[in-house]
Amino acid sequence: FAVWSSILLWIAFECQRLRTSPLGEAYLTTGPSLGMEGFEFLQLLPLLGRIAPLANVGVPAAVEAAATLGVFSATRGLPGLAVREVAAAANTTFDGARCLLELLASLGLLTRTSEGRFFHDWSQEAMNLMELNSRFLVNVEMPLVVHLKETLQTGEPAGLHRAFGSQYESLYHARTEVPSLAAWTAFMNSANRMIVGAMIHKFGAIFSNITLLLDFCGNEGRNAIHLARSFPNLHITIHDLPDVIANSERGTAVQVKRAGLDQQINMFPYDLSLAPVLVVASSSSSSSSSSSSSSSLPSIPWPRTDYQAVQLVHCVSEWPVEEFKPRLKQLIEALRPGGYIFIAGEFSSSSTSTAATTTSLASSDRERKLAVQHAPRLGKIWMSWPYFAAGTQKGSTIYSIVTIMEFLEGAGYVEVDAVPLFDSLTTIVG
């Protein structure tokens, strides 16, 4: 009886505390005023925070504007600047500067002194990261995902076509011609730099014992440059679009030469769209009504076929299934027997998509085990799906770890495993 009395008293106390708290007021008043139960409204509040009007879209736009106008440069260090001084330095109105500074202070990017001056003591590296993230959101992600509904209805990358032009097959073709997509390159270079650092930590022993590596879809070469500096005996070939490699301002060749590594890193410019997917239909039984189809790709003219490893960083989510599977077989042709493949990126922990290759018990068992190991850190990766679907190229999707592992095994790779890197990133190794 004493135990139950204590429990009932505690419940009564908690109910009274809830009634007099802000959440309790929302429970008792706001929810019912919107035509829903108070408890349902409390459950909804965290979700509403993700899509809050007048907040989530405006914040990156404000940070991007501040970076572009030089506000962060002007307010570095004490004693800071007054609103009028910032307005003069950034060429804005007084009220525009006042509101922008207060917003940045509310975010914690600036500090407001008791005298009404604003300053920050962030390192240049920290500010660079904040700026490139906001520029990517404003100049790349927002213009793309606003057309998601059309993508869902048509299966086409409507964001890419509406924002940057229907002449582009993929975002990667557009980035060499559209000036605002320099924000995409800067963001990917930053993300990949973190990934390659984690990969060196996880797989340093492998990299130390090989001399030939293919960086497939290597962008401007930041990953290769970092690896080359860390492993002087490692010779790297960077593959990407010819226009990406040859761009005179920010191309791969220019970046490698500036790094002084052109003797250790060489280029393989090749447009994968020049080798279209071939769908081969064949009869699967004696019945003429039963048939199957498979996808294949012509061989790529690799500069050599004895690489000891190939890495694919943040690129496979842009490949449709019919391209992804035969692409892995193409890559085998570039590897010597016993060579490694590293596929790094953000993948889901379940294969609920049509990309799953099998529903066998063995596959299901593997999926369950991987879900236990990886699911807690992978839930948020679905937040990136609108960007891939609407903006990169037709057929882009979120692949599961299990699906990619099965693709690798189906292509002939062995000893396939999934290795966590950090946050929601995973490297799948074969």
XYZ file of C-alpha atoms in Angstrom:
430
model
C 0.000 0.000 0.000
C 2.832 2.413 0.884
C 4.470 1.831 -2.498
C 1.256 2.465 -4.431
C 0.554 5.553 -2.355
C 3.964 6.936 -3.218
C 3.439 6.254 -6.919
C 0.030 7.965 -6.902
C 1.423 10.975 -5.050
C 4.262 11.244 -7.573
C 1.795 11.072 -10.500
C -0.358 13.774 -8.889
C 2.707 15.977 -8.354
C 3.890 15.531 -11.938
C 0.427 16.328 -13.301
C 0.286 19.524 -11.262
C 3.805 20.474 -12.391
C 2.846 19.856 -16.026
C -0.259 22.044 -15.704
C 1.784 25.015 -14.483
C 4.634 24.614 -17.004
C 4.794 26.132 -20.512
C 4.408 22.638 -21.949
C 1.394 22.106 -19.740
C -0.171 25.285 -21.015
C 0.417 24.072 -24.566
C -1.125 20.754 -23.600
C -4.209 22.376 -22.083
C -4.755 25.295 -24.461
C -2.773 25.378 -27.721
C -3.471 21.826 -28.847
C -7.249 21.997 -28.342
C -7.391 25.453 -29.941
C -5.953 23.847 -33.104
C -8.490 21.044 -32.980
C -6.184 18.315 -31.651
C -5.552 16.606 -28.337
C -2.975 18.279 -26.125
C -0.781 15.182 -25.989
C -0.730 14.925 -29.780
C 0.377 18.559 -29.974
C 3.251 17.868 -27.568
C 4.340 14.970 -29.762
C 4.166 17.215 -32.811
C 6.282 20.060 -31.398
C 9.735 18.496 -32.094
C 8.663 17.680 -35.651
C 7.382 21.201 -36.218
C 10.803 22.445 -35.160
C 12.310 20.792 -38.243
C 9.979 22.654 -40.607
C 9.437 25.856 -38.661
C 8.414 28.773 -40.896
C 10.424 31.985 -40.648
C 13.433 30.142 -39.218
C 14.942 27.115 -40.924
C 15.185 28.666 -44.394
C 16.069 32.180 -43.303
C 18.987 31.257 -41.057
C 21.349 29.897 -43.746
C 20.354 32.812 -45.996
C 21.316 35.253 -43.241
C 24.645 33.533 -42.585
C 25.417 33.432 -46.313
C 24.571 37.141 -46.641
C 26.765 38.016 -43.658
C 29.673 36.059 -45.119
C 29.271 37.608 -48.574
C 28.993 41.147 -47.153
C 32.119 40.713 -45.021
C 30.353 40.972 -41.659
C 32.387 38.172 -40.091
C 35.658 39.667 -41.276
C 34.707 43.080 -39.913
C 33.650 41.819 -36.477
C 36.599 39.534 -35.764
C 37.987 40.134 -32.271
C 37.460 42.759 -29.600
C 36.432 45.533 -29.184
C 33.983 44.603 -31.954
C 31.868 46.994 -33.996
C 28.733 48.980 -33.354
C 25.725 48.551 -35.618
C 26.456 51.775 -37.504
C 30.048 50.702 -38.142
C 28.941 47.332 -39.497
C 26.369 49.011 -41.738
C 29.089 51.224 -43.186
C 31.575 48.363 -43.627
C 29.022 46.031 -45.249
C 27.194 48.740 -47.212
C 23.800 47.941 -45.701
C 21.046 49.980 -44.115
C 21.290 50.639 -40.392
C 18.197 48.567 -39.611
C 19.351 45.762 -41.898
C 22.673 45.603 -40.076
C 20.948 45.759 -36.663
C 18.600 42.867 -37.403
C 21.318 40.759 -39.032
C 23.696 41.241 -36.099
C 21.026 40.368 -33.555
C 20.160 37.223 -35.508
C 23.796 36.152 -35.689
C 24.170 36.824 -31.963
C 21.093 34.691 -31.217
C 22.743 31.852 -33.145
C 25.941 32.172 -31.142
C 28.004 33.216 -34.146
C 28.531 36.705 -32.728
C 28.709 38.032 -29.161
C 26.883 41.215 -28.190
C 28.711 43.305 -25.567
C 26.986 45.400 -22.914
C 27.925 48.461 -24.993
C 26.012 47.101 -27.981
C 29.072 46.118 -29.987
C 29.351 42.825 -31.837
C 32.386 40.544 -32.208
C 33.445 36.902 -32.569
C 36.584 34.910 -31.816
C 35.969 31.929 -34.091
C 39.011 30.633 -35.954
C 39.187 31.257 -39.685
C 38.768 27.530 -40.291
C 35.563 27.440 -38.247
C 34.143 30.433 -40.071
C 35.076 28.930 -43.432
C 33.111 25.791 -42.551
C 30.067 27.812 -41.483
C 30.220 29.949 -44.606
C 30.577 27.117 -47.100
C 27.717 25.196 -45.467
C 25.416 28.213 -45.718
C 26.459 28.920 -49.315
C 25.709 25.327 -50.273
C 22.260 25.535 -48.697
C 21.362 28.845 -50.346
C 22.941 28.393 -53.774
C 22.576 24.639 -54.309
C 20.250 22.695 -52.017
C 17.369 25.183 -51.719
C 16.983 25.836 -55.463
C 16.992 22.077 -56.079
C 14.670 20.673 -53.418
C 11.935 23.256 -53.993
C 11.054 21.175 -57.077
C 10.832 17.854 -55.211
C 7.105 17.382 -55.889
C 7.736 17.394 -59.643
C 10.521 14.865 -59.168
C 8.194 12.576 -57.231
C 5.638 12.752 -60.019
C 7.959 12.422 -63.006
C 11.040 10.559 -61.763
C 13.190 13.280 -63.335
C 15.694 15.519 -61.491
C 13.328 18.496 -61.727
C 15.407 20.665 -59.391
C 18.477 20.314 -61.584
C 16.543 21.120 -64.753
C 14.478 23.988 -63.311
C 17.273 25.661 -61.363
C 20.243 25.203 -63.669
C 18.977 24.067 -67.071
C 17.344 21.089 -68.756
C 20.434 20.626 -70.933
C 22.338 19.096 -67.992
C 22.250 15.346 -67.509
C 23.631 15.624 -63.998
C 24.675 18.187 -61.428
C 28.256 17.169 -62.157
C 28.005 18.314 -65.735
C 26.403 21.589 -64.622
C 28.989 22.445 -61.969
C 31.687 23.293 -64.514
C 29.464 25.846 -66.267
C 27.228 27.398 -63.575
C 29.156 29.916 -61.390
C 26.921 29.491 -58.313
C 27.772 25.788 -58.213
C 31.240 26.691 -56.983
C 29.429 26.445 -53.626
C 28.796 22.747 -54.344
C 32.474 22.122 -54.999
C 33.581 23.939 -51.849
C 31.109 22.008 -49.706
C 32.082 18.627 -51.164
C 35.781 19.377 -50.808
C 35.243 20.135 -47.126
C 33.108 17.036 -46.519
C 35.532 14.786 -48.357
C 38.482 16.167 -46.429
C 36.841 14.946 -43.216
C 36.035 11.584 -44.783
C 39.543 10.932 -46.052
C 40.947 11.824 -42.629
C 38.677 9.220 -41.053
C 39.575 6.670 -43.733
C 43.282 7.182 -43.086
C 42.619 6.537 -39.406
C 40.665 3.355 -40.144
C 42.629 1.992 -43.103
C 46.067 3.543 -42.723
C 47.706 0.118 -42.575
C 46.294 -0.748 -46.011
C 47.263 2.582 -47.579
C 50.784 2.220 -46.168
C 51.269 -1.064 -48.018
C 50.001 -0.144 -51.480
C 51.524 2.039 -54.183
C 48.744 2.385 -56.786
C 45.285 3.804 -56.086
C 42.441 4.914 -58.360
C 40.316 7.792 -57.009
C 37.119 7.238 -58.999
C 34.939 10.346 -59.410
C 37.644 12.195 -57.505
C 36.294 15.721 -58.107
C 39.020 18.364 -57.740
C 41.415 15.940 -56.093
C 41.245 17.019 -52.458
C 41.028 13.405 -51.265
C 43.936 12.354 -53.445
C 46.049 15.312 -52.345
C 45.473 14.487 -48.682
C 46.299 10.817 -49.236
C 49.396 11.618 -51.283
C 50.748 13.892 -48.573
C 50.083 11.257 -45.925
C 51.601 8.375 -47.934
C 54.514 9.555 -50.125
C 54.886 6.127 -51.752
C 51.278 6.099 -52.938
C 50.744 7.002 -56.606
C 47.197 8.063 -57.366
C 45.121 8.383 -60.526
C 42.180 10.778 -60.269
C 39.212 10.110 -62.521
C 36.495 12.679 -63.210
C 34.791 14.544 -66.045
C 37.200 16.121 -68.547
C 35.800 19.589 -67.836
C 36.293 19.128 -64.088
C 39.904 18.063 -64.515
C 40.788 20.705 -67.096
C 39.034 23.762 -65.573
C 41.631 26.519 -65.619
C 40.546 28.115 -62.325
C 39.596 25.293 -59.978
C 40.154 22.113 -62.002
C 41.788 18.955 -60.691
C 44.985 19.389 -62.677
C 45.425 22.938 -61.401
C 44.809 21.907 -57.786
C 47.302 19.050 -57.964
C 49.953 21.244 -59.555
C 49.455 23.952 -56.921
C 49.945 21.279 -54.272
C 53.236 20.305 -55.902
C 52.092 16.694 -56.334
C 51.899 16.356 -60.107
C 54.687 13.755 -59.989
C 52.704 11.604 -57.575
C 49.179 12.168 -58.914
C 48.052 11.775 -62.502
C 44.683 12.360 -64.222
C 42.200 10.192 -66.042
C 39.601 12.479 -67.655
C 36.623 10.398 -68.783
C 32.898 11.098 -69.104
C 30.960 8.053 -67.877
C 27.907 9.128 -69.869
C 29.844 8.299 -73.049
C 29.461 4.629 -72.121
C 25.686 4.204 -71.791
C 24.106 1.303 -69.946
C 23.209 -1.628 -72.184
C 20.103 -3.575 -71.137
C 20.374 -7.129 -72.414
C 17.184 -9.237 -72.522
C 17.345 -13.021 -72.573
C 14.959 -15.943 -72.253
C 15.042 -17.478 -68.783
C 13.164 -20.679 -69.650
C 11.780 -22.652 -72.526
C 8.648 -20.537 -72.379
C 8.739 -17.601 -74.732
C 6.769 -15.534 -72.230
C 9.445 -15.815 -69.571
C 12.446 -13.574 -69.919
C 14.946 -11.661 -67.827
C 17.110 -8.646 -68.391
C 20.453 -7.478 -67.096
C 22.468 -4.306 -67.385
C 26.001 -4.101 -68.652
C 28.438 -1.361 -69.507
C 31.179 -1.194 -72.120
C 34.705 -1.424 -70.781
C 36.336 1.793 -69.630
C 39.757 2.470 -71.193
C 41.578 2.463 -67.862
C 45.093 3.930 -67.930
C 46.224 0.749 -66.189
C 44.668 -2.439 -64.845
C 46.853 -3.179 -61.838
C 45.612 -0.713 -59.221
C 45.823 -2.104 -55.717
C 42.821 -0.113 -54.512
C 40.013 2.070 -55.788
C 38.031 4.537 -53.704
C 34.592 6.013 -54.369
C 33.761 8.846 -51.974
C 30.300 10.410 -51.916
C 29.316 9.418 -55.432
C 27.325 6.167 -55.577
C 24.051 7.666 -54.301
C 23.853 9.552 -57.601
C 23.903 6.319 -59.623
C 20.662 4.507 -60.517
C 20.604 0.767 -59.844
C 21.016 -0.191 -63.499
C 24.219 1.851 -63.601
C 25.608 1.070 -60.138
C 25.784 -2.721 -60.447
C 27.629 -2.921 -63.799
C 29.857 -0.020 -62.737
C 31.291 -2.217 -60.014
C 32.209 -4.811 -62.624
C 33.935 -2.130 -64.682
C 36.035 -1.226 -61.673
C 37.162 -4.837 -61.219
C 38.827 -4.522 -64.617
C 41.043 -1.751 -63.187
C 42.081 -3.750 -60.114
C 44.726 -6.403 -59.794
C 43.638 -9.653 -58.089
C 43.394 -9.072 -54.356
C 42.832 -5.324 -54.764
C 40.589 -3.331 -52.445
C 37.496 -1.224 -53.110
C 36.393 1.481 -50.651
C 32.913 2.979 -51.003
C 32.417 5.844 -48.545
C 29.220 7.784 -48.018
C 25.906 7.934 -46.172
C 23.783 4.803 -46.474
C 20.676 3.525 -44.742
C 20.510 0.528 -42.426
C 17.576 -1.160 -44.202
C 16.947 -2.203 -47.795
C 13.280 -1.233 -48.128
C 13.958 0.266 -51.555
C 13.647 -1.491 -54.898
C 17.430 -1.536 -54.974
C 17.463 -4.621 -52.746
C 18.721 -7.588 -54.708
C 17.419 -10.465 -52.652
C 14.964 -11.372 -49.947
C 16.776 -14.511 -48.863
C 16.979 -15.510 -45.219
C 20.733 -14.963 -45.275
C 20.246 -11.421 -46.561
C 17.560 -10.705 -43.968
C 19.790 -12.017 -41.192
C 22.671 -9.836 -42.358
C 20.366 -6.834 -42.518
C 19.152 -7.386 -38.975
C 22.698 -7.623 -37.669
C 23.801 -4.501 -39.519
C 20.714 -2.629 -38.383
C 21.603 -3.308 -34.752
C 25.157 -2.123 -35.381
C 24.485 0.916 -37.570
C 20.847 2.031 -37.299
C 21.228 4.368 -34.291
C 23.570 6.649 -36.265
C 21.965 6.321 -39.692
C 18.391 7.506 -39.179
C 19.046 11.089 -40.231
C 20.511 10.208 -43.633
C 17.014 10.225 -45.125
C 17.073 14.007 -44.654
C 19.491 14.185 -47.594
C 17.269 12.192 -49.974
C 15.356 15.239 -51.400
C 18.652 16.757 -52.524
C 19.828 13.594 -54.286
C 16.474 12.898 -55.924
C 15.639 16.390 -57.162
C 19.076 17.686 -57.866
C 21.814 15.280 -58.842
C 20.686 13.071 -61.706
C 17.855 10.744 -62.722
C 17.727 7.619 -60.595
C 19.620 8.969 -57.593
C 18.572 7.322 -54.357
C 19.587 6.302 -50.843
C 21.147 2.846 -50.869
C 21.286 0.593 -47.848
C 24.496 -0.908 -46.526
C 23.155 -4.402 -47.234
C 22.253 -3.536 -50.825
C 25.730 -2.199 -51.606
C 27.362 -5.201 -49.984
C 25.239 -7.510 -52.132
C 26.043 -5.486 -55.255
C 29.739 -5.901 -54.487
C 29.455 -9.632 -53.920
C 27.379 -10.019 -57.065
C 30.093 -8.226 -59.030
C 32.760 -10.622 -57.768
C 34.221 -8.860 -54.712
C 34.929 -10.933 -51.604
C 35.393 -10.326 -47.865
C 32.917 -7.436 -48.017
C 32.379 -5.537 -44.759
C 30.848 -2.288 -43.504
C 33.039 -0.077 -41.304
C 31.624 2.962 -39.440
C 33.575 6.189 -39.898
C 31.959 9.027 -37.928
C 28.474 10.442 -37.504
C 26.316 8.809 -40.229
C 29.192 7.981 -42.581
C 30.151 4.407 -43.484
C 32.844 2.828 -45.629
C 31.982 -0.455 -47.329
C 35.134 -2.433 -48.108
C 35.690 -5.339 -50.485
